[in-house]
């Protein structure tokens, strides 16, 4: 039996309730900008060892909660665990980013892909979720997550990161049937993966569509959004008598917030290239918004960080439904004290009397 | 005395006149995807040798015109010629992108920057312009170009390309006065550089704001758009009794087309992440639009290229003021025959009876 939740600001804001102050968490909050993270990372030996060790994954998940008193914890893991469990052989070489030993090259490769059982080859993730939930002891909610089907497909077809997405777009334009077969398998795998995370203790969900923004509007709808819709419709939306909110985040997707809101999700992540007042107008009143400070603001002075936080809060205005965050993951060379300045500014400026 | 212009479709489309078919050219049309380009590039030894040799720069400028009968030629050069002429010591190492030996690190560095005389340290560019104009012999108009002040500043402060723009954004957030001093110098240098290009024979101008899209809306207006406005107001808009149109292109700037149109420019470049019908609505009727096929479409089959070209033409519709182009530079691994398919499709599908 898990402890009752002491701080549910994040869940209430996603439910668009009026809250006493704007909740704040940070994408990639457990990461290389923290010296305590780097110590555990060195102990683990490599990144995947850290992801696959539930005790160490729990330790790094809690570090930023301990240091900054953030309002949500997010599972420490990687979006590429699913394709790895499908047999694509994920490795991370230092300074090189992720690589797949067996990338997708043909229709036959897609047909041969298994949909992983999350309580088998992905059990290590579920163990991390339940360990973190237990150790959080009700302090703040735990967010589970996955990559979007399209974003996973970019890595699976390119064999790693890419600058121009030539292989995955070549496949999309020349053989859309195979592309859809791959995306459908990814969507099925993501649904079962996220549901297992909820089963293991995740109290909210997030889908990261890091590369949806490299598509044209029609291709975005056909090859990315459609499969996120499938996820929203397929995942568990309630656990322990409480709603499990799901947030979608397409980086550089500010122009599509109206379409994204129609999926029926609870929250939308927003990057800093759109003003939150405009984002609010486009997204409508059915969803909460998460964002959207430029992560590079944290390279500036404490005074400028305070001023930029104020701009973000002011641009959202007084309406309910705002979760403060960066517009993308925190950079590794940021001074952790600057993140502390940001968090304090959010608390100070958003507290309602 | 230069030859009279035989094909002025591009100039008329930018002037929003009704034309017999949609003009087409391609960003980076003289480039590594062409075997004939690679031969000349090898002969030159390195990239800057090619830029600084007017005969060779002319030869590669004309190659795609000869091969595809495109409707405009663009000066073969690099956006970083200006900071190089300011003394920042530009080099290109194979596979590494541009590097500056003396990047901008302080207010004193900015104050020490000279504004280059285009007919002195940049005379090689003007010689290339006049050589190309002569050799074009009136076939199609010649486009001169520059990087935007903000985009130049990103390379000058980062010392080369960047993934997260930490140095230039750190400067922008912590010392905006120094940032503005740098941008003002860049804008002055760009105006005198573009005016010298018109003097040497350029018949249209384009400003590439490759990195404006990494800014928030307010920072974009303050640090990028404001200086493009200064350029639009400062450049020669007529030569030989004919308008010299100027086109602004902010990559990922689709949400700001209304603001960009207000600068008084003639055309706006649009990438593929916005539908041209929406772009048209946002930009209004005072400007022409250039774009916006996803360059990755050229990795697809000839049938899919034809279908995607049709989508772009249809999304613009029958109104005047469309210049067909990719939404970004052509990729180096594209099969040149696929570009031929694209050009033929534009001709076939856009010809008015």
PDB file of N, CA, C and O in Angstrom, chain A residues 164-166 169-170 172-174 213-219 255-256 272-275 282 294 296-297 299-301 304 308 311 331 333, chain B residues 164-166 169-170 172-174 213-219 255-256 272-275 282 294 296-297 299-301 304 308 311 331 333:
ATOM      1  N   UNK A 164      18.978  15.249 -40.603  1.00  0.00           N
ATOM      2  CA  UNK A 164      18.002  15.555 -41.659  1.00  0.00           C
ATOM      3  C   UNK A 164      16.938  14.471 -41.830  1.00  0.00           C
ATOM      4  O   UNK A 164      16.058  14.614 -42.669  1.00  0.00           O
ATOM      5  N   UNK A 165      17.020  13.379 -41.061  1.00  0.00           N
ATOM      6  CA  UNK A 165      15.974  12.354 -41.067  1.00  0.00           C
ATOM      7  C   UNK A 165      15.755  11.768 -42.467  1.00  0.00           C
ATOM      8  O   UNK A 165      14.634  11.454 -42.847  1.00  0.00           O
ATOM      9  N   UNK A 166      16.854  11.644 -43.210  1.00  0.00           N
ATOM     10  CA  UNK A 166      16.732  11.219 -44.610  1.00  0.00           C
ATOM     11  C   UNK A 166      16.189   9.801 -44.732  1.00  0.00           C
ATOM     12  O   UNK A 166      15.368   9.525 -45.606  1.00  0.00           O
ATOM     13  N   UNK A 169      12.365   9.644 -43.396  1.00  0.00           N
ATOM     14  CA  UNK A 169      11.475  10.371 -44.300  1.00  0.00           C
ATOM     15  C   UNK A 169      11.467   9.721 -45.682  1.00  0.00           C
ATOM     16  O   UNK A 169      10.432   9.711 -46.362  1.00  0.00           O
ATOM     17  N   UNK A 170      12.608   9.186 -46.097  1.00  0.00           N
ATOM     18  CA  UNK A 170      12.627   8.456 -47.369  1.00  0.00           C
ATOM     19  C   UNK A 170      11.634   7.301 -47.317  1.00  0.00           C
ATOM     20  O   UNK A 170      10.851   7.083 -48.254  1.00  0.00           O
ATOM     21  N   UNK A 172       9.023   7.060 -45.284  1.00  0.00           N
ATOM     22  CA  UNK A 172       7.675   7.633 -45.169  1.00  0.00           C
ATOM     23  C   UNK A 172       7.133   8.059 -46.534  1.00  0.00           C
ATOM     24  O   UNK A 172       5.976   7.790 -46.861  1.00  0.00           O
ATOM     25  N   UNK A 173       7.983   8.700 -47.349  1.00  0.00           N
ATOM     26  CA  UNK A 173       7.506   9.199 -48.634  1.00  0.00           C
ATOM     27  C   UNK A 173       7.419   8.091 -49.684  1.00  0.00           C
ATOM     28  O   UNK A 173       6.550   8.121 -50.553  1.00  0.00           O
ATOM     29  N   UNK A 174       8.318   7.092 -49.622  1.00  0.00           N
ATOM     30  CA  UNK A 174       8.329   6.110 -50.716  1.00  0.00           C
ATOM     31  C   UNK A 174       7.529   4.866 -50.367  1.00  0.00           C
ATOM     32  O   UNK A 174       7.061   4.161 -51.247  1.00  0.00           O
ATOM     33  N   UNK A 213       8.028  17.769 -34.812  1.00  0.00           N
ATOM     34  CA  UNK A 213       8.132  19.110 -35.387  1.00  0.00           C
ATOM     35  C   UNK A 213       8.961  19.196 -36.650  1.00  0.00           C
ATOM     36  O   UNK A 213       9.046  20.260 -37.250  1.00  0.00           O
ATOM     37  N   UNK A 214       9.565  18.104 -37.091  1.00  0.00           N
ATOM     38  CA  UNK A 214      10.308  18.141 -38.368  1.00  0.00           C
ATOM     39  C   UNK A 214       9.405  17.752 -39.535  1.00  0.00           C
ATOM     40  O   UNK A 214       9.878  17.661 -40.670  1.00  0.00           O
ATOM     41  N   UNK A 215       8.131  17.528 -39.259  1.00  0.00           N
ATOM     42  CA  UNK A 215       7.182  17.118 -40.311  1.00  0.00           C
ATOM     43  C   UNK A 215       6.342  18.297 -40.795  1.00  0.00           C
ATOM     44  O   UNK A 215       6.159  19.277 -40.076  1.00  0.00           O
ATOM     45  N   UNK A 216       5.797  18.167 -41.994  1.00  0.00           N
ATOM     46  CA  UNK A 216       4.828  19.151 -42.478  1.00  0.00           C
ATOM     47  C   UNK A 216       3.519  18.938 -41.717  1.00  0.00           C
ATOM     48  O   UNK A 216       3.303  17.881 -41.117  1.00  0.00           O
ATOM     49  N   UNK A 217       2.612  19.913 -41.736  1.00  0.00           N
ATOM     50  CA  UNK A 217       1.361  19.762 -40.974  1.00  0.00           C
ATOM     51  C   UNK A 217       0.579  18.502 -41.355  1.00  0.00           C
ATOM     52  O   UNK A 217       0.088  17.788 -40.479  1.00  0.00           O
ATOM     53  N   UNK A 218       0.471  18.190 -42.642  1.00  0.00           N
ATOM     54  CA  UNK A 218      -0.299  16.993 -43.020  1.00  0.00           C
ATOM     55  C   UNK A 218       0.453  15.722 -42.624  1.00  0.00           C
ATOM     56  O   UNK A 218      -0.158  14.764 -42.152  1.00  0.00           O
ATOM     57  N   UNK A 219       1.768  15.719 -42.805  1.00  0.00           N
ATOM     58  CA  UNK A 219       2.526  14.532 -42.402  1.00  0.00           C
ATOM     59  C   UNK A 219       2.530  14.362 -40.883  1.00  0.00           C
ATOM     60  O   UNK A 219       2.536  13.234 -40.381  1.00  0.00           O
ATOM     61  N   UNK A 255       2.273  25.226 -33.380  1.00  0.00           N
ATOM     62  CA  UNK A 255       1.215  25.546 -34.357  1.00  0.00           C
ATOM     63  C   UNK A 255       0.124  24.496 -34.397  1.00  0.00           C
ATOM     64  O   UNK A 255      -0.895  24.696 -35.057  1.00  0.00           O
ATOM     65  N   UNK A 256       0.343  23.356 -33.724  1.00  0.00           N
ATOM     66  CA  UNK A 256      -0.627  22.262 -33.804  1.00  0.00           C
ATOM     67  C   UNK A 256      -1.334  21.996 -32.472  1.00  0.00           C
ATOM     68  O   UNK A 256      -1.936  20.924 -32.276  1.00  0.00           O
ATOM     69  N   UNK A 272       9.426  27.175 -26.057  1.00  0.00           N
ATOM     70  CA  UNK A 272       9.477  28.634 -25.835  1.00  0.00           C
ATOM     71  C   UNK A 272       9.308  29.448 -27.115  1.00  0.00           C
ATOM     72  O   UNK A 272       9.354  30.672 -27.068  1.00  0.00           O
ATOM     73  N   UNK A 273       9.074  28.767 -28.250  1.00  0.00           N
ATOM     74  CA  UNK A 273       8.944  29.530 -29.489  1.00  0.00           C
ATOM     75  C   UNK A 273       7.514  30.034 -29.703  1.00  0.00           C
ATOM     76  O   UNK A 273       7.223  30.641 -30.731  1.00  0.00           O
ATOM     77  N   UNK A 274       6.643  29.761 -28.754  1.00  0.00           N
ATOM     78  CA  UNK A 274       5.297  30.342 -28.804  1.00  0.00           C
ATOM     79  C   UNK A 274       4.999  30.955 -27.443  1.00  0.00           C
ATOM     80  O   UNK A 274       5.367  30.403 -26.401  1.00  0.00           O
ATOM     81  N   UNK A 275       4.364  32.101 -27.458  1.00  0.00           N
ATOM     82  CA  UNK A 275       3.952  32.783 -26.245  1.00  0.00           C
ATOM     83  C   UNK A 275       2.806  31.990 -25.607  1.00  0.00           C
ATOM     84  O   UNK A 275       1.904  31.522 -26.309  1.00  0.00           O
ATOM     85  N   UNK A 282      -4.778  28.907 -28.873  1.00  0.00           N
ATOM     86  CA  UNK A 282      -4.809  27.819 -29.857  1.00  0.00           C
ATOM     87  C   UNK A 282      -5.289  26.514 -29.250  1.00  0.00           C
ATOM     88  O   UNK A 282      -6.008  25.749 -29.883  1.00  0.00           O
ATOM     89  N   UNK A 294      12.691  29.139 -22.005  1.00  0.00           N
ATOM     90  CA  UNK A 294      13.850  28.720 -22.808  1.00  0.00           C
ATOM     91  C   UNK A 294      14.941  28.196 -21.860  1.00  0.00           C
ATOM     92  O   UNK A 294      15.385  28.919 -20.968  1.00  0.00           O
ATOM     93  N   UNK A 296      17.933  27.981 -22.114  1.00  0.00           N
ATOM     94  CA  UNK A 296      19.135  28.822 -22.150  1.00  0.00           C
ATOM     95  C   UNK A 296      19.046  30.030 -21.234  1.00  0.00           C
ATOM     96  O   UNK A 296      20.063  30.667 -20.954  1.00  0.00           O
ATOM     97  N   UNK A 297      17.840  30.351 -20.771  1.00  0.00           N
ATOM     98  CA  UNK A 297      17.702  31.429 -19.791  1.00  0.00           C
ATOM     99  C   UNK A 297      18.578  31.131 -18.573  1.00  0.00           C
ATOM    100  O   UNK A 297      19.117  32.040 -17.943  1.00  0.00           O
ATOM    101  N   UNK A 299      21.460  30.104 -18.442  1.00  0.00           N
ATOM    102  CA  UNK A 299      22.849  30.564 -18.613  1.00  0.00           C
ATOM    103  C   UNK A 299      23.005  32.038 -18.245  1.00  0.00           C
ATOM    104  O   UNK A 299      24.114  32.546 -18.171  1.00  0.00           O
ATOM    105  N   UNK A 300      21.903  32.732 -18.065  1.00  0.00           N
ATOM    106  CA  UNK A 300      21.954  34.171 -17.752  1.00  0.00           C
ATOM    107  C   UNK A 300      22.176  34.428 -16.266  1.00  0.00           C
ATOM    108  O   UNK A 300      22.403  33.501 -15.477  1.00  0.00           O
ATOM    109  N   UNK A 301      22.094  35.686 -15.868  1.00  0.00           N
ATOM    110  CA  UNK A 301      22.296  36.084 -14.468  1.00  0.00           C
ATOM    111  C   UNK A 301      21.040  35.751 -13.656  1.00  0.00           C
ATOM    112  O   UNK A 301      19.951  35.616 -14.215  1.00  0.00           O
ATOM    113  N   UNK A 304      18.253  38.095 -14.503  1.00  0.00           N
ATOM    114  CA  UNK A 304      17.554  37.873 -15.779  1.00  0.00           C
ATOM    115  C   UNK A 304      16.702  36.600 -15.699  1.00  0.00           C
ATOM    116  O   UNK A 304      15.628  36.538 -16.305  1.00  0.00           O
ATOM    117  N   UNK A 308      12.743  36.578 -16.570  1.00  0.00           N
ATOM    118  CA  UNK A 308      12.195  35.713 -17.621  1.00  0.00           C
ATOM    119  C   UNK A 308      11.118  34.773 -17.055  1.00  0.00           C
ATOM    120  O   UNK A 308      10.143  34.462 -17.733  1.00  0.00           O
ATOM    121  N   UNK A 311       8.003  36.772 -16.984  1.00  0.00           N
ATOM    122  CA  UNK A 311       7.394  36.887 -18.318  1.00  0.00           C
ATOM    123  C   UNK A 311       6.559  35.654 -18.645  1.00  0.00           C
ATOM    124  O   UNK A 311       5.467  35.761 -19.204  1.00  0.00           O
ATOM    125  N   UNK A 331      19.870  21.845 -19.922  1.00  0.00           N
ATOM    126  CA  UNK A 331      21.178  21.571 -20.543  1.00  0.00           C
ATOM    127  C   UNK A 331      22.188  21.090 -19.504  1.00  0.00           C
ATOM    128  O   UNK A 331      22.132  21.494 -18.351  1.00  0.00           O
ATOM    129  N   UNK A 333      25.290  21.855 -19.026  1.00  0.00           N
ATOM    130  CA  UNK A 333      26.315  22.751 -18.490  1.00  0.00           C
ATOM    131  C   UNK A 333      25.741  23.884 -17.628  1.00  0.00           C
ATOM    132  O   UNK A 333      26.437  24.835 -17.286  1.00  0.00           O
TER     133      UNK A 333
ATOM    134  N   UNK B 164      22.902  24.129 -28.809  1.00  0.00           N
ATOM    135  CA  UNK B 164      21.999  24.749 -27.827  1.00  0.00           C
ATOM    136  C   UNK B 164      22.207  26.261 -27.683  1.00  0.00           C
ATOM    137  O   UNK B 164      21.506  26.893 -26.914  1.00  0.00           O
ATOM    138  N   UNK B 165      23.176  26.818 -28.419  1.00  0.00           N
ATOM    139  CA  UNK B 165      23.365  28.273 -28.444  1.00  0.00           C
ATOM    140  C   UNK B 165      23.592  28.838 -27.040  1.00  0.00           C
ATOM    141  O   UNK B 165      23.133  29.918 -26.699  1.00  0.00           O
ATOM    142  N   UNK B 166      24.309  28.072 -26.217  1.00  0.00           N
ATOM    143  CA  UNK B 166      24.476  28.474 -24.824  1.00  0.00           C
ATOM    144  C   UNK B 166      25.269  29.773 -24.693  1.00  0.00           C
ATOM    145  O   UNK B 166      24.936  30.614 -23.860  1.00  0.00           O
ATOM    146  N   UNK B 169      23.167  32.849 -26.270  1.00  0.00           N
ATOM    147  CA  UNK B 169      21.991  33.151 -25.453  1.00  0.00           C
ATOM    148  C   UNK B 169      22.408  33.597 -24.055  1.00  0.00           C
ATOM    149  O   UNK B 169      21.752  34.450 -23.447  1.00  0.00           O
ATOM    150  N   UNK B 170      23.496  33.038 -23.543  1.00  0.00           N
ATOM    151  CA  UNK B 170      24.019  33.507 -22.256  1.00  0.00           C
ATOM    152  C   UNK B 170      24.340  34.994 -22.330  1.00  0.00           C
ATOM    153  O   UNK B 170      23.966  35.778 -21.445  1.00  0.00           O
ATOM    154  N   UNK B 172      23.081  37.140 -24.525  1.00  0.00           N
ATOM    155  CA  UNK B 172      21.821  37.853 -24.757  1.00  0.00           C
ATOM    156  C   UNK B 172      21.065  38.082 -23.447  1.00  0.00           C
ATOM    157  O   UNK B 172      20.547  39.170 -23.200  1.00  0.00           O
ATOM    158  N   UNK B 173      21.019  37.034 -22.600  1.00  0.00           N
ATOM    159  CA  UNK B 173      20.251  37.161 -21.361  1.00  0.00           C
ATOM    160  C   UNK B 173      21.002  37.942 -20.288  1.00  0.00           C
ATOM    161  O   UNK B 173      20.391  38.633 -19.486  1.00  0.00           O
ATOM    162  N   UNK B 174      22.344  37.815 -20.259  1.00  0.00           N
ATOM    163  CA  UNK B 174      23.057  38.443 -19.139  1.00  0.00           C
ATOM    164  C   UNK B 174      23.590  39.823 -19.510  1.00  0.00           C
ATOM    165  O   UNK B 174      23.804  40.648 -18.629  1.00  0.00           O
ATOM    166  N   UNK B 213      14.665  31.095 -35.389  1.00  0.00           N
ATOM    167  CA  UNK B 213      13.626  30.217 -34.856  1.00  0.00           C
ATOM    168  C   UNK B 213      13.972  29.552 -33.537  1.00  0.00           C
ATOM    169  O   UNK B 213      13.134  28.851 -32.968  1.00  0.00           O
ATOM    170  N   UNK B 214      15.178  29.756 -33.019  1.00  0.00           N
ATOM    171  CA  UNK B 214      15.508  29.184 -31.707  1.00  0.00           C
ATOM    172  C   UNK B 214      15.196  30.171 -30.583  1.00  0.00           C
ATOM    173  O   UNK B 214      15.474  29.881 -29.414  1.00  0.00           O
ATOM    174  N   UNK B 215      14.614  31.308 -30.934  1.00  0.00           N
ATOM    175  CA  UNK B 215      14.303  32.338 -29.934  1.00  0.00           C
ATOM    176  C   UNK B 215      12.829  32.304 -29.548  1.00  0.00           C
ATOM    177  O   UNK B 215      11.991  31.833 -30.306  1.00  0.00           O
ATOM    178  N   UNK B 216      12.526  32.865 -28.381  1.00  0.00           N
ATOM    179  CA  UNK B 216      11.124  33.053 -27.997  1.00  0.00           C
ATOM    180  C   UNK B 216      10.560  34.198 -28.833  1.00  0.00           C
ATOM    181  O   UNK B 216      11.321  34.995 -29.410  1.00  0.00           O
ATOM    182  N   UNK B 217       9.224  34.315 -28.906  1.00  0.00           N
ATOM    183  CA  UNK B 217       8.648  35.387 -29.737  1.00  0.00           C
ATOM    184  C   UNK B 217       9.164  36.779 -29.367  1.00  0.00           C
ATOM    185  O   UNK B 217       9.494  37.568 -30.247  1.00  0.00           O
ATOM    186  N   UNK B 218       9.243  37.097 -28.076  1.00  0.00           N
ATOM    187  CA  UNK B 218       9.703  38.454 -27.719  1.00  0.00           C
ATOM    188  C   UNK B 218      11.190  38.623 -28.018  1.00  0.00           C
ATOM    189  O   UNK B 218      11.611  39.666 -28.510  1.00  0.00           O
ATOM    190  N   UNK B 219      11.983  37.575 -27.754  1.00  0.00           N
ATOM    191  CA  UNK B 219      13.407  37.682 -28.064  1.00  0.00           C
ATOM    192  C   UNK B 219      13.646  37.724 -29.572  1.00  0.00           C
ATOM    193  O   UNK B 219      14.568  38.382 -30.052  1.00  0.00           O
ATOM    194  N   UNK B 255       5.338  31.098 -37.428  1.00  0.00           N
ATOM    195  CA  UNK B 255       4.387  31.771 -36.532  1.00  0.00           C
ATOM    196  C   UNK B 255       4.562  33.287 -36.535  1.00  0.00           C
ATOM    197  O   UNK B 255       3.742  34.001 -35.954  1.00  0.00           O
ATOM    198  N   UNK B 256       5.658  33.767 -37.162  1.00  0.00           N
ATOM    199  CA  UNK B 256       5.942  35.207 -37.108  1.00  0.00           C
ATOM    200  C   UNK B 256       5.818  35.890 -38.471  1.00  0.00           C
ATOM    201  O   UNK B 256       6.313  36.996 -38.660  1.00  0.00           O
ATOM    202  N   UNK B 272       8.608  23.981 -44.335  1.00  0.00           N
ATOM    203  CA  UNK B 272       7.499  23.060 -44.592  1.00  0.00           C
ATOM    204  C   UNK B 272       6.662  22.745 -43.357  1.00  0.00           C
ATOM    205  O   UNK B 272       5.720  21.963 -43.442  1.00  0.00           O
ATOM    206  N   UNK B 273       6.991  23.364 -42.217  1.00  0.00           N
ATOM    207  CA  UNK B 273       6.224  23.051 -41.013  1.00  0.00           C
ATOM    208  C   UNK B 273       4.949  23.894 -40.909  1.00  0.00           C
ATOM    209  O   UNK B 273       4.210  23.786 -39.926  1.00  0.00           O
ATOM    210  N   UNK B 274       4.698  24.719 -41.906  1.00  0.00           N
ATOM    211  CA  UNK B 274       3.411  25.433 -41.967  1.00  0.00           C
ATOM    212  C   UNK B 274       2.835  25.259 -43.367  1.00  0.00           C
ATOM    213  O   UNK B 274       3.565  25.263 -44.357  1.00  0.00           O
ATOM    214  N   UNK B 275       1.532  25.063 -43.416  1.00  0.00           N
ATOM    215  CA  UNK B 275       0.827  24.941 -44.678  1.00  0.00           C
ATOM    216  C   UNK B 275       0.800  26.316 -45.362  1.00  0.00           C
ATOM    217  O   UNK B 275       0.583  27.334 -44.709  1.00  0.00           O
ATOM    218  N   UNK B 282      -1.533  34.309 -42.511  1.00  0.00           N
ATOM    219  CA  UNK B 282      -0.763  35.032 -41.497  1.00  0.00           C
ATOM    220  C   UNK B 282       0.031  36.183 -42.095  1.00  0.00           C
ATOM    221  O   UNK B 282       0.161  37.235 -41.479  1.00  0.00           O
ATOM    222  N   UNK B 294       9.284  20.064 -48.208  1.00  0.00           N
ATOM    223  CA  UNK B 294      10.258  19.419 -47.322  1.00  0.00           C
ATOM    224  C   UNK B 294      11.396  18.842 -48.179  1.00  0.00           C
ATOM    225  O   UNK B 294      11.160  18.015 -49.056  1.00  0.00           O
ATOM    226  N   UNK B 296      13.350  16.606 -47.720  1.00  0.00           N
ATOM    227  CA  UNK B 296      13.407  15.144 -47.636  1.00  0.00           C
ATOM    228  C   UNK B 296      12.447  14.460 -48.596  1.00  0.00           C
ATOM    229  O   UNK B 296      12.588  13.255 -48.841  1.00  0.00           O
ATOM    230  N   UNK B 297      11.494  15.198 -49.146  1.00  0.00           N
ATOM    231  CA  UNK B 297      10.623  14.623 -50.173  1.00  0.00           C
ATOM    232  C   UNK B 297      11.470  14.072 -51.320  1.00  0.00           C
ATOM    233  O   UNK B 297      11.113  13.067 -51.943  1.00  0.00           O
ATOM    234  N   UNK B 299      14.026  12.387 -51.234  1.00  0.00           N
ATOM    235  CA  UNK B 299      14.491  11.013 -50.977  1.00  0.00           C
ATOM    236  C   UNK B 299      13.441   9.985 -51.385  1.00  0.00           C
ATOM    237  O   UNK B 299      13.720   8.795 -51.409  1.00  0.00           O
ATOM    238  N   UNK B 300      12.216  10.438 -51.659  1.00  0.00           N
ATOM    239  CA  UNK B 300      11.132   9.523 -52.013  1.00  0.00           C
ATOM    240  C   UNK B 300      11.172   9.132 -53.484  1.00  0.00           C
ATOM    241  O   UNK B 300      12.104   9.472 -54.220  1.00  0.00           O
ATOM    242  N   UNK B 301      10.141   8.420 -53.917  1.00  0.00           N
ATOM    243  CA  UNK B 301      10.039   7.981 -55.311  1.00  0.00           C
ATOM    244  C   UNK B 301       9.606   9.148 -56.199  1.00  0.00           C
ATOM    245  O   UNK B 301       9.017  10.113 -55.720  1.00  0.00           O
ATOM    246  N   UNK B 304       6.001   9.964 -55.603  1.00  0.00           N
ATOM    247  CA  UNK B 304       5.681  10.697 -54.376  1.00  0.00           C
ATOM    248  C   UNK B 304       6.176  12.145 -54.475  1.00  0.00           C
ATOM    249  O   UNK B 304       5.545  13.056 -53.937  1.00  0.00           O
ATOM    250  N   UNK B 308       3.754  15.320 -53.855  1.00  0.00           N
ATOM    251  CA  UNK B 308       4.044  16.321 -52.814  1.00  0.00           C
ATOM    252  C   UNK B 308       4.171  17.727 -53.417  1.00  0.00           C
ATOM    253  O   UNK B 308       3.791  18.717 -52.795  1.00  0.00           O
ATOM    254  N   UNK B 311       0.727  18.987 -53.762  1.00  0.00           N
ATOM    255  CA  UNK B 311       0.170  19.450 -52.481  1.00  0.00           C
ATOM    256  C   UNK B 311       0.621  20.879 -52.168  1.00  0.00           C
ATOM    257  O   UNK B 311      -0.164  21.695 -51.689  1.00  0.00           O
ATOM    258  N   UNK B 331      19.554  18.719 -49.582  1.00  0.00           N
ATOM    259  CA  UNK B 331      20.516  17.869 -48.864  1.00  0.00           C
ATOM    260  C   UNK B 331      21.579  17.319 -49.820  1.00  0.00           C
ATOM    261  O   UNK B 331      21.296  17.075 -50.990  1.00  0.00           O
ATOM    262  N   UNK B 333      22.880  14.388 -50.131  1.00  0.00           N
ATOM    263  CA  UNK B 333      22.816  13.004 -50.625  1.00  0.00           C
ATOM    264  C   UNK B 333      21.625  12.753 -51.556  1.00  0.00           C
ATOM    265  O   UNK B 333      21.312  11.615 -51.896  1.00  0.00           O
TER     266      UNK B 333
END
